[in-house]
Short mmCIF file of C-alpha atoms and ligand atoms in Angstrom, two decimals:
data_model
loop_
_atom_site.label_atom_id
_atom_site.label_comp_id
_atom_site.label_asym_id
_atom_site.label_seq_id
_atom_site.Cartn_x
_atom_site.Cartn_y
_atom_site.Cartn_z
CA MET A 17 -25.50 12.05 -89.36
CA SER A 18 -28.39 9.71 -88.69
CA LYS A 19 -31.32 10.60 -86.43
CA LEU A 20 -30.57 10.92 -82.71
CA ALA A 21 -31.48 7.86 -80.64
CA ILE A 22 -33.34 10.08 -78.19
CA LEU A 23 -35.66 11.04 -81.07
CA GLY A 24 -36.18 7.41 -82.07
CA GLY A 25 -33.12 6.94 -84.29
CA GLU A 26 -30.63 4.09 -84.09
CA LYS A 27 -28.18 3.98 -81.18
CA VAL A 28 -24.49 4.42 -82.01
CA ARG A 29 -23.82 1.46 -79.73
CA LYS A 30 -26.11 -1.55 -79.49
CA THR A 31 -24.05 -3.92 -77.33
CA LYS A 32 -22.68 -3.53 -73.82
CA PHE A 33 -19.17 -2.21 -73.26
CA PRO A 34 -16.61 -4.67 -71.83
CA PRO A 35 -16.60 -5.07 -68.04
CA TYR A 36 -13.74 -3.76 -65.92
CA THR A 37 -12.41 -6.88 -64.21
CA PRO A 38 -8.83 -6.41 -63.04
CA ILE A 39 -8.95 -9.53 -60.83
CA GLY A 40 -8.05 -12.76 -62.60
CA LYS A 41 -6.31 -16.13 -62.40
CA GLU A 42 -3.28 -14.78 -60.55
CA GLU A 43 -5.39 -13.54 -57.66
CA PHE A 44 -7.31 -16.84 -57.62
CA GLU A 45 -4.03 -18.72 -57.16
CA GLU A 46 -3.13 -16.45 -54.22
CA VAL A 47 -6.51 -17.05 -52.60
CA LYS A 48 -6.08 -20.83 -53.03
CA GLU A 49 -2.88 -20.56 -50.99
CA VAL A 50 -4.82 -18.81 -48.23
CA PHE A 51 -7.32 -21.68 -48.25
CA LYS A 52 -4.52 -24.23 -48.04
CA SER A 53 -3.02 -22.41 -45.05
CA ASN A 54 -6.44 -22.36 -43.38
CA VAL A 55 -5.63 -18.92 -41.90
CA PHE A 56 -8.35 -16.50 -42.92
CA SER A 57 -7.43 -13.89 -40.34
CA ARG A 58 -4.91 -13.84 -37.58
CA PHE A 59 -5.75 -10.55 -35.88
CA LEU A 60 -5.99 -10.54 -32.12
CA GLY A 61 -7.46 -7.55 -30.27
CA ALA A 62 -4.82 -7.73 -27.57
CA TRP A 63 -1.18 -6.64 -27.16
CA HIS A 64 0.35 -9.70 -28.75
CA GLU A 65 2.30 -10.48 -31.91
CA ASP A 66 -1.00 -11.15 -33.66
CA PHE A 67 -2.22 -7.62 -32.91
CA PHE A 68 -0.56 -6.85 -36.27
CA GLY A 69 -2.46 -9.55 -38.23
CA GLY A 70 -1.45 -12.62 -40.23
CA PRO A 71 1.15 -13.26 -42.92
CA GLN A 72 -0.81 -11.87 -45.89
CA ILE A 73 -1.72 -8.68 -44.03
CA ARG A 74 1.86 -8.09 -42.99
CA ALA A 75 3.23 -8.82 -46.45
CA LEU A 76 0.68 -6.49 -48.06
CA GLU A 77 1.53 -3.66 -45.64
CA LYS A 78 5.26 -4.10 -46.22
CA GLU A 79 4.90 -4.22 -50.01
CA TRP A 80 2.51 -1.26 -50.07
CA ALA A 81 4.87 0.89 -47.96
CA GLU A 82 7.82 -0.02 -50.21
CA PHE A 83 5.90 0.63 -53.42
CA PHE A 84 4.71 4.08 -52.37
CA GLY A 85 7.94 5.00 -50.59
CA VAL A 86 6.36 5.59 -47.20
CA LYS A 87 7.25 4.36 -43.72
CA HIS A 88 3.95 2.81 -42.61
CA ALA A 89 1.07 1.21 -44.50
CA ILE A 90 -1.88 0.05 -42.39
CA SER A 91 -4.57 -2.08 -43.98
CA VAL A 92 -8.23 -1.58 -43.09
CA ASN A 93 -11.53 -2.94 -44.35
CA SER A 94 -12.37 0.20 -46.36
CA ALA A 95 -11.12 3.69 -47.16
CA THR A 96 -14.08 4.97 -45.14
CA SER A 97 -12.74 3.13 -42.07
CA GLY A 98 -9.29 4.52 -42.91
CA LEU A 99 -10.59 8.10 -42.92
CA TYR A 100 -12.37 7.52 -39.60
CA CYS A 101 -9.16 6.09 -38.10
CA ALA A 102 -7.17 9.08 -39.34
CA VAL A 103 -9.56 11.65 -37.88
CA GLY A 104 -9.38 9.86 -34.52
CA ALA A 105 -5.62 9.29 -34.60
CA ILE A 106 -4.75 12.99 -35.11
CA GLY A 107 -6.42 13.69 -31.75
CA THR A 108 -9.58 15.42 -32.94
CA GLU A 109 -11.56 16.97 -30.06
CA PRO A 110 -15.37 17.29 -29.99
CA PHE A 111 -16.49 20.53 -31.75
CA ASP A 112 -13.19 20.97 -33.57
CA GLU A 113 -13.74 22.06 -37.14
CA ILE A 114 -12.36 20.03 -40.02
CA ILE A 115 -12.34 21.51 -43.52
CA VAL A 116 -13.69 19.11 -46.15
CA SER A 117 -14.63 19.04 -49.83
CA PRO A 118 -18.28 19.13 -50.93
CA TYR A 119 -17.52 17.56 -54.29
CA THR A 120 -16.56 13.97 -53.57
CA MET A 121 -17.87 10.67 -52.29
CA CYS A 122 -19.44 11.30 -48.85
CA ALA A 123 -16.98 9.50 -46.51
CA SER A 124 -14.43 12.31 -46.11
CA ALA A 125 -17.13 14.83 -45.19
CA VAL A 126 -18.74 12.50 -42.66
CA ALA A 127 -15.48 11.40 -40.99
CA PRO A 128 -15.23 14.47 -38.67
CA LEU A 129 -18.71 13.74 -37.30
CA VAL A 130 -17.63 10.28 -36.12
CA TYR A 131 -15.48 12.12 -33.53
CA ASN A 132 -18.14 14.78 -32.88
CA ALA A 133 -16.21 17.35 -34.87
CA ILE A 134 -17.85 19.71 -37.37
CA PRO A 135 -17.33 19.41 -41.14
CA VAL A 136 -16.78 22.83 -42.72
CA PHE A 137 -17.05 22.87 -46.51
CA ALA A 138 -14.59 24.81 -48.63
CA ASP A 139 -15.13 25.24 -52.36
CA VAL A 140 -13.27 23.42 -55.14
CA GLU A 141 -11.07 24.59 -58.03
CA SER A 142 -12.98 25.31 -61.24
CA ASP A 143 -10.32 23.62 -63.40
CA CYS A 144 -8.85 20.72 -61.32
CA PHE A 145 -11.88 20.15 -59.02
CA CYS A 146 -9.84 19.54 -55.82
CA LEU A 147 -10.17 21.76 -52.73
CA ASP A 148 -9.26 25.38 -53.51
CA VAL A 149 -6.53 26.84 -51.29
CA GLY A 150 -8.08 30.31 -51.20
CA SER A 151 -11.43 28.94 -50.13
CA ILE A 152 -9.78 26.81 -47.42
CA GLU A 153 -7.97 29.83 -46.04
CA ALA A 154 -11.23 31.77 -45.80
CA LYS A 155 -12.77 28.96 -43.70
CA ILE A 156 -10.00 28.65 -41.10
CA THR A 157 -11.02 29.67 -37.55
CA ASN A 158 -9.50 29.16 -34.09
CA LYS A 159 -11.45 25.87 -33.96
CA THR A 160 -9.95 24.37 -37.13
CA ARG A 161 -7.94 21.20 -36.48
CA ALA A 162 -7.40 19.63 -39.89
CA ILE A 163 -8.11 19.63 -43.61
CA ILE A 164 -9.27 16.50 -45.43
CA VAL A 165 -8.20 16.93 -49.06
CA VAL A 166 -9.38 14.68 -51.88
CA ASP A 167 -7.43 13.73 -55.00
CA ILE A 168 -10.64 13.89 -56.95
CA PHE A 169 -11.09 12.02 -60.26
CA GLY A 170 -7.45 10.86 -60.11
CA GLN A 171 -5.19 13.86 -59.70
CA PRO A 172 -3.38 15.10 -56.59
CA TYR A 173 -4.61 18.05 -54.56
CA ASP A 174 -2.64 21.31 -54.62
CA ALA A 175 -0.22 19.96 -52.02
CA LEU A 176 2.44 22.67 -52.24
CA LYS A 177 0.07 25.50 -51.39
CA ILE A 178 -2.29 23.61 -49.06
CA ASN A 179 0.45 21.98 -47.01
CA GLU A 180 2.10 25.37 -46.55
CA LEU A 181 -1.17 26.92 -45.42
CA ALA A 182 -1.73 24.01 -43.01
CA LYS A 183 1.74 24.42 -41.56
CA LYS A 184 1.19 28.12 -41.01
CA HIS A 185 -1.99 27.42 -39.01
CA ASN A 186 -0.74 24.23 -37.35
CA LEU A 187 -3.34 22.02 -39.03
CA LYS A 188 -3.08 18.36 -39.95
CA VAL A 189 -3.75 17.30 -43.53
CA ILE A 190 -5.43 13.98 -44.32
CA GLU A 191 -5.35 12.98 -48.00
CA ASP A 192 -8.24 10.94 -49.41
CA CYS A 193 -6.46 9.18 -52.27
CA ALA A 194 -9.22 6.65 -53.02
CA GLN A 195 -9.39 7.82 -56.65
CA ALA A 196 -5.72 8.43 -57.30
CA PRO A 197 -3.42 5.48 -56.57
CA HIS A 198 -0.22 5.94 -58.61
CA ALA A 199 -0.95 9.60 -59.38
CA LYS A 200 2.02 11.83 -58.66
CA LEU A 201 2.90 15.41 -57.85
CA ASN A 202 6.50 16.39 -58.62
CA LYS A 203 7.42 12.68 -58.76
CA LYS A 204 5.95 11.94 -55.31
CA PHE A 205 3.00 9.55 -55.08
CA ALA A 206 -0.44 10.92 -54.25
CA GLY A 207 -1.48 9.49 -50.89
CA THR A 208 1.96 10.30 -49.46
CA LEU A 209 1.68 14.09 -49.82
CA ALA A 210 0.00 14.78 -46.46
CA ASP A 211 0.33 13.73 -42.78
CA ALA A 212 -1.70 10.62 -43.58
CA GLY A 213 -3.15 9.29 -46.83
CA VAL A 214 -5.96 6.81 -47.44
CA TYR A 215 -6.35 4.48 -50.44
CA SER A 216 -9.44 2.43 -51.29
CA LEU A 217 -9.57 -1.16 -52.47
CA ASN A 218 -13.29 -1.28 -53.13
CA TYR A 219 -14.44 -2.78 -56.42
CA HIS A 220 -15.06 0.56 -58.15
CA LYS A 221 -11.44 1.58 -57.88
CA HIS A 222 -8.31 1.18 -60.08
CA ILE A 223 -7.27 -1.89 -58.11
CA HIS A 224 -9.37 -3.73 -55.56
CA SER A 225 -9.90 -6.67 -53.26
CA GLY A 226 -13.70 -6.49 -53.26
CA GLU A 227 -13.59 -4.17 -50.27
CA GLY A 228 -10.59 -2.76 -48.43
CA GLY A 229 -8.43 0.26 -47.71
CA ILE A 230 -4.88 1.26 -46.80
CA ILE A 231 -3.71 4.18 -44.65
CA VAL A 232 -0.13 5.44 -45.10
CA THR A 233 1.98 7.76 -42.98
CA ASP A 234 5.63 8.55 -42.18
CA ASP A 235 4.72 9.46 -38.60
CA ASP A 236 5.48 6.65 -36.10
CA VAL A 237 3.15 7.94 -33.38
CA LEU A 238 0.28 8.41 -35.81
CA ALA A 239 0.89 4.90 -37.21
CA ASP A 240 0.66 3.39 -33.72
CA ARG A 241 -2.58 5.19 -33.01
CA LEU A 242 -4.06 4.17 -36.38
CA ARG A 243 -3.29 0.51 -35.64
CA LEU A 244 -4.91 0.81 -32.22
CA ILE A 245 -8.11 2.36 -33.55
CA ARG A 246 -8.23 -0.34 -36.24
CA ASN A 247 -8.12 -3.09 -33.66
CA HIS A 248 -9.84 -2.70 -30.26
CA ALA A 249 -7.59 0.03 -28.81
CA GLU A 250 -9.33 0.03 -25.43
CA SER A 251 -8.28 -3.52 -24.64
CA VAL A 252 -4.71 -3.05 -25.93
CA VAL A 253 -3.48 0.28 -24.50
CA GLU A 254 -2.78 -0.95 -20.98
CA ALA A 255 -0.51 -3.85 -21.91
CA LYS A 256 1.10 -1.74 -24.64
CA ASP A 257 1.89 1.00 -22.07
CA GLU A 258 0.05 3.52 -24.22
CA THR A 259 -0.65 6.54 -22.03
CA ASN A 260 -2.38 8.82 -24.55
CA LEU A 261 -6.00 7.68 -24.31
CA VAL A 262 -7.44 10.39 -26.60
CA ASN A 263 -9.84 8.73 -29.05
CA MET A 264 -8.69 5.26 -28.02
CA ILE A 265 -12.09 3.68 -28.54
CA GLY A 266 -11.14 0.86 -30.86
CA PHE A 267 -13.12 -0.61 -33.72
CA ASN A 268 -12.78 -3.73 -35.77
CA TYR A 269 -11.65 -2.29 -39.11
CA ARG A 270 -9.48 -5.31 -39.92
CA MET A 271 -8.99 -6.77 -43.39
CA THR A 272 -9.03 -10.54 -43.99
CA GLU A 273 -6.11 -12.64 -45.27
CA MET A 274 -7.96 -13.34 -48.52
CA GLU A 275 -8.43 -9.67 -49.29
CA ALA A 276 -4.80 -9.00 -48.45
CA ALA A 277 -3.65 -11.79 -50.80
CA ILE A 278 -5.75 -10.33 -53.63
CA ALA A 279 -4.57 -6.79 -52.88
CA ARG A 280 -0.91 -7.86 -53.01
CA HIS A 281 -1.33 -9.10 -56.53
CA GLN A 282 -3.43 -6.11 -57.54
CA LEU A 283 -0.66 -3.76 -56.46
CA ARG A 284 1.67 -5.41 -58.97
CA LYS A 285 -0.86 -4.73 -61.73
CA LEU A 286 -1.37 -1.08 -60.78
CA PRO A 287 1.24 0.53 -63.09
CA SER A 288 0.00 -1.23 -66.23
CA LEU A 289 -3.66 -0.63 -65.38
CA VAL A 290 -2.94 3.08 -64.95
CA GLU A 291 -0.96 3.17 -68.19
CA GLU A 292 -3.90 1.71 -70.10
CA ARG A 293 -6.24 4.36 -68.68
CA ARG A 294 -3.83 7.08 -69.76
CA LYS A 295 -3.61 5.68 -73.30
CA ASN A 296 -7.40 5.50 -73.57
CA ILE A 297 -7.74 9.06 -72.30
CA GLN A 298 -5.16 10.30 -74.77
CA TYR A 299 -7.08 8.69 -77.61
CA LEU A 300 -10.44 10.04 -76.41
CA GLU A 301 -9.14 13.55 -75.73
CA ASN A 302 -7.56 13.84 -79.17
CA GLU A 303 -11.00 13.35 -80.67
CA LEU A 304 -13.28 14.94 -78.06
CA ALA A 305 -11.23 18.16 -77.97
CA LYS A 306 -12.43 18.80 -81.53
CA ILE A 307 -15.96 19.40 -80.19
CA PRO A 308 -16.12 23.17 -79.50
CA CYS A 309 -18.36 23.08 -76.40
CA LEU A 310 -16.12 20.62 -74.48
CA THR A 311 -12.99 21.41 -72.45
CA MET A 312 -10.78 18.52 -71.40
CA PRO A 313 -9.72 18.42 -67.71
CA ARG A 314 -6.64 20.42 -66.74
CA VAL A 315 -3.75 18.51 -65.22
CA ARG A 316 -2.03 20.48 -62.47
CA GLY A 317 1.59 21.53 -63.14
CA GLY A 318 3.94 18.75 -62.04
CA ALA A 319 1.07 16.27 -61.68
CA GLU A 320 0.41 12.88 -63.23
CA HIS A 321 -3.30 12.09 -63.49
CA VAL A 322 -4.62 8.50 -63.21
CA TYR A 323 -8.18 9.13 -64.48
CA TYR A 324 -10.56 7.46 -62.09
CA ALA A 325 -13.16 9.52 -63.90
CA HIS A 326 -12.86 11.74 -66.96
CA ALA A 327 -14.30 15.14 -66.02
CA ILE A 328 -15.12 17.28 -69.05
CA LYS A 329 -16.40 20.84 -68.88
CA PHE A 330 -19.36 21.75 -71.03
CA ASP A 331 -19.90 25.30 -72.33
CA ARG A 332 -23.58 26.08 -72.66
CA GLN A 333 -22.95 29.41 -74.40
CA ILE A 334 -21.21 27.62 -77.24
CA ALA A 335 -23.55 24.63 -77.38
CA ARG A 336 -26.72 26.71 -76.97
CA ILE A 337 -28.33 23.72 -75.28
CA HIS A 338 -28.26 22.75 -71.59
CA ARG A 339 -25.73 20.17 -70.50
CA ASP A 340 -28.46 17.94 -69.08
CA ARG A 341 -30.17 17.68 -72.44
CA PHE A 342 -26.85 16.97 -74.15
CA VAL A 343 -26.07 14.17 -71.65
CA GLU A 344 -29.57 12.75 -71.96
CA ALA A 345 -29.06 12.47 -75.71
CA LEU A 346 -25.58 10.97 -75.24
CA LYS A 347 -26.90 8.32 -72.87
CA ALA A 348 -29.54 7.34 -75.42
CA GLU A 349 -26.77 6.62 -77.95
CA LEU A 350 -24.76 4.38 -75.62
CA MET A 351 -24.96 1.25 -73.49
CA PRO A 352 -23.94 0.35 -69.91
CA MET A 353 -20.79 -1.58 -69.10
CA GLU A 354 -21.19 -5.30 -68.59
CA LEU A 355 -21.68 -6.19 -64.88
CA ARG A 356 -22.75 -2.60 -64.16
CA GLU A 357 -26.06 -2.60 -66.01
CA THR A 358 -27.98 -1.38 -62.97
CA GLU A 359 -25.85 1.77 -62.94
CA GLY A 360 -26.94 2.60 -66.46
CA VAL A 361 -24.72 4.34 -68.99
CA LYS A 362 -21.66 5.55 -67.11
CA ILE A 363 -21.77 9.09 -68.41
CA GLY A 364 -23.36 11.59 -66.09
CA CYS A 365 -24.27 15.19 -65.37
CA GLY A 366 -21.70 16.35 -62.80
CA TYR A 367 -20.56 13.84 -60.17
CA VAL A 368 -22.34 13.81 -56.79
CA LYS A 369 -24.63 16.51 -55.42
CA PRO A 370 -22.55 18.92 -53.25
CA LEU A 371 -22.48 17.06 -49.95
CA TYR A 372 -23.81 19.86 -47.72
CA LEU A 373 -27.12 19.45 -49.57
CA LEU A 374 -27.57 15.97 -48.03
CA PRO A 375 -30.40 15.77 -45.44
CA MET A 376 -27.90 15.16 -42.61
CA PHE A 377 -26.35 18.60 -43.15
CA GLN A 378 -29.52 20.41 -44.17
CA GLN A 379 -31.24 19.31 -40.96
CA GLN A 380 -27.99 19.22 -38.92
CA MET A 381 -28.94 15.87 -37.45
CA ALA A 382 -26.25 13.25 -36.85
CA TYR A 383 -26.33 11.80 -33.30
CA GLY A 384 -29.72 11.43 -31.61
CA SER A 385 -32.61 13.77 -32.33
CA GLY A 386 -31.26 16.97 -30.77
CA GLY A 387 -28.94 18.12 -33.55
CA PHE A 388 -25.74 16.89 -31.90
CA PRO A 389 -22.89 17.80 -32.37
CA TRP A 390 -23.86 21.12 -34.03
CA SER A 391 -26.39 22.07 -31.34
CA ALA A 392 -23.83 21.67 -28.55
CA SER A 393 -20.95 23.39 -30.38
CA GLY A 394 -21.80 26.91 -29.23
CA ARG A 395 -21.51 28.10 -32.84
CA THR A 396 -23.78 28.20 -35.85
CA TYR A 397 -22.98 26.53 -39.14
CA ASP A 398 -24.35 27.35 -42.57
CA TYR A 399 -24.91 24.57 -45.10
CA ALA A 400 -27.28 26.54 -47.32
CA LYS A 401 -27.33 26.26 -51.08
CA GLY A 402 -24.83 28.79 -52.41
CA ILE A 403 -21.97 28.26 -49.93
CA CYS A 404 -19.73 26.60 -52.56
CA PRO A 405 -20.69 28.24 -55.87
CA THR A 406 -18.01 26.52 -57.96
CA ALA A 407 -19.00 23.01 -56.82
CA GLU A 408 -22.65 23.89 -57.48
CA ASP A 409 -21.97 25.27 -60.95
CA LEU A 410 -19.91 22.21 -61.86
CA HIS A 411 -22.59 19.90 -60.61
CA PHE A 412 -25.74 21.59 -61.81
CA ASN A 413 -24.47 23.17 -65.05
CA SER A 414 -21.07 22.50 -66.46
CA LEU A 415 -19.44 19.14 -65.70
CA ILE A 416 -19.80 15.84 -67.54
CA THR A 417 -18.07 12.76 -66.09
CA HIS A 418 -17.67 9.32 -67.58
CA GLU A 419 -15.68 6.13 -66.98
CA TYR A 420 -15.32 4.75 -70.51
CA MET A 421 -11.51 4.93 -70.30
CA ARG A 422 -11.34 1.79 -68.17
CA PRO A 423 -8.86 -0.91 -69.18
CA GLY A 424 -10.53 -3.48 -71.42
CA MET A 425 -12.01 -0.89 -73.79
CA THR A 426 -10.95 -1.50 -77.40
CA LYS A 427 -10.36 1.08 -80.14
CA VAL A 428 -13.81 0.21 -81.52
CA ASP A 429 -15.35 0.83 -78.10
CA LEU A 430 -13.58 4.19 -77.75
CA ASP A 431 -14.61 5.17 -81.28
CA ASP A 432 -18.24 4.55 -80.35
CA ILE A 433 -17.88 7.00 -77.45
CA VAL A 434 -16.40 9.62 -79.77
CA THR A 435 -19.06 8.99 -82.42
CA ALA A 436 -21.83 9.42 -79.84
CA PHE A 437 -20.41 12.76 -78.62
CA THR A 438 -19.92 13.97 -82.18
CA LYS A 439 -23.37 12.87 -83.28
CA VAL A 440 -25.08 14.68 -80.40
CA TRP A 441 -22.96 17.80 -80.96
CA GLU A 442 -23.78 17.94 -84.66
CA SER A 443 -27.50 17.29 -84.17
CA ARG A 444 -27.99 19.37 -81.03
CA ASP A 445 -30.34 21.83 -82.81
CA GLU A 446 -32.91 19.05 -83.08
CA ILE A 447 -33.22 18.70 -79.31
CA ARG A 448 -32.90 22.32 -78.27
C1 LIG B 29 -14.52 5.21 -53.03
C2 LIG B 29 -14.17 6.42 -52.26
C3 LIG B 29 -14.10 6.42 -50.86
C4 LIG B 29 -14.56 5.28 -50.01
O1 LIG B 29 -13.92 4.11 -50.26
P1 LIG B 29 -14.41 2.75 -49.54
O2 LIG B 29 -13.21 1.88 -49.62
O3 LIG B 29 -15.57 2.26 -50.32
O4 LIG B 29 -14.78 3.10 -48.15
C5 LIG B 29 -13.69 7.57 -50.23
N1 LIG B 29 -13.35 8.66 -50.91
C6 LIG B 29 -13.39 8.71 -52.26
C7 LIG B 29 -12.97 9.96 -52.96
C8 LIG B 29 -13.82 7.59 -52.98
O5 LIG B 29 -13.88 7.65 -54.30
#
């Protein structure tokens, strides 16, 4: 093998990888129709037919519910907004505890705080990286109201065990499915496995409309409350004869007609986009599994993974070099994806820093300067380093994630990824 790029040798890859651009001509045609109609939104924050939005919004919600086999789909302007709506709609009280994952994008861990509830972090599974049922059980107290599970990297949470545990303790389960649209567990779609599920349509995700989100549920009462929180609940409840005023401060979390038109077409593309990711992963895993220090991600029994990210475990004992050095060398061999240059090479050490290590949790400061809501909860909460050892080990020592399985990658592109991994593995002694 030639000299490693990190030591001044030639890169394996000298040109950018193809961009991931699932939106095309078809979506442009749909948006043109919206322009012709001159209706860019039709939401009204009052109890009126237009409380439910315009024609594109309603069509998207109907098609989404049919596709995923669920009773209600409620569009919002982001998955973050969707998670906030869900925490409010389940009737969260101030100082309730909600169990969350530390190893995910921050929105699901922050959502409890929006309703002055306390996020309690449980640890994740060492092989599938979703919330671990045993760790959740250990965190349940008489203040626990709900669990926010995350289908991290594209595979469903351990729904059988976690739903049973939740039932036993009378807890609600909210499923953050931002990374797993079209994933399945025992033939049932991820997102529909809990009391409410939230999908994202932001531009990093499998399908997108620039920004956007969808909440799904089979529960009629919950669906009503979600729609109210989305759209100025306080000015709607009276005319609607809604008597339960708990958390009925409304927001404007509404999606536009243009986003809905794009999202409708994106939904039709979802199965083929997912299929292409799976094919690319199969190709990559066949080759990468030959490298002794790497373990490919485990897919839960009965699950279908949709690979938002490819999470590979790295064994330092076998490699006799730290993961960080290995990844540094890998990055030097490769190039960013087109349109994402500022993010650098999309291979990284771990995923995100365990969320309790963020300043907001370390200093327990969310609302005002007095430490609210923690300071007024009458309890003490520990967010010290060490509370979720598996998440910390994954992040600081043993996980590598990358996104080079995205549709648009050619066989040549995938071969460059494999060559870079193999080159660094074979020459690792030179950078020890
Ligand atoms: C992207 C993402 C979100 C947030 O989605 P937005 O639509 O950007 O608000 C939430 N949770 C997870 C796991 C995500 O990956």
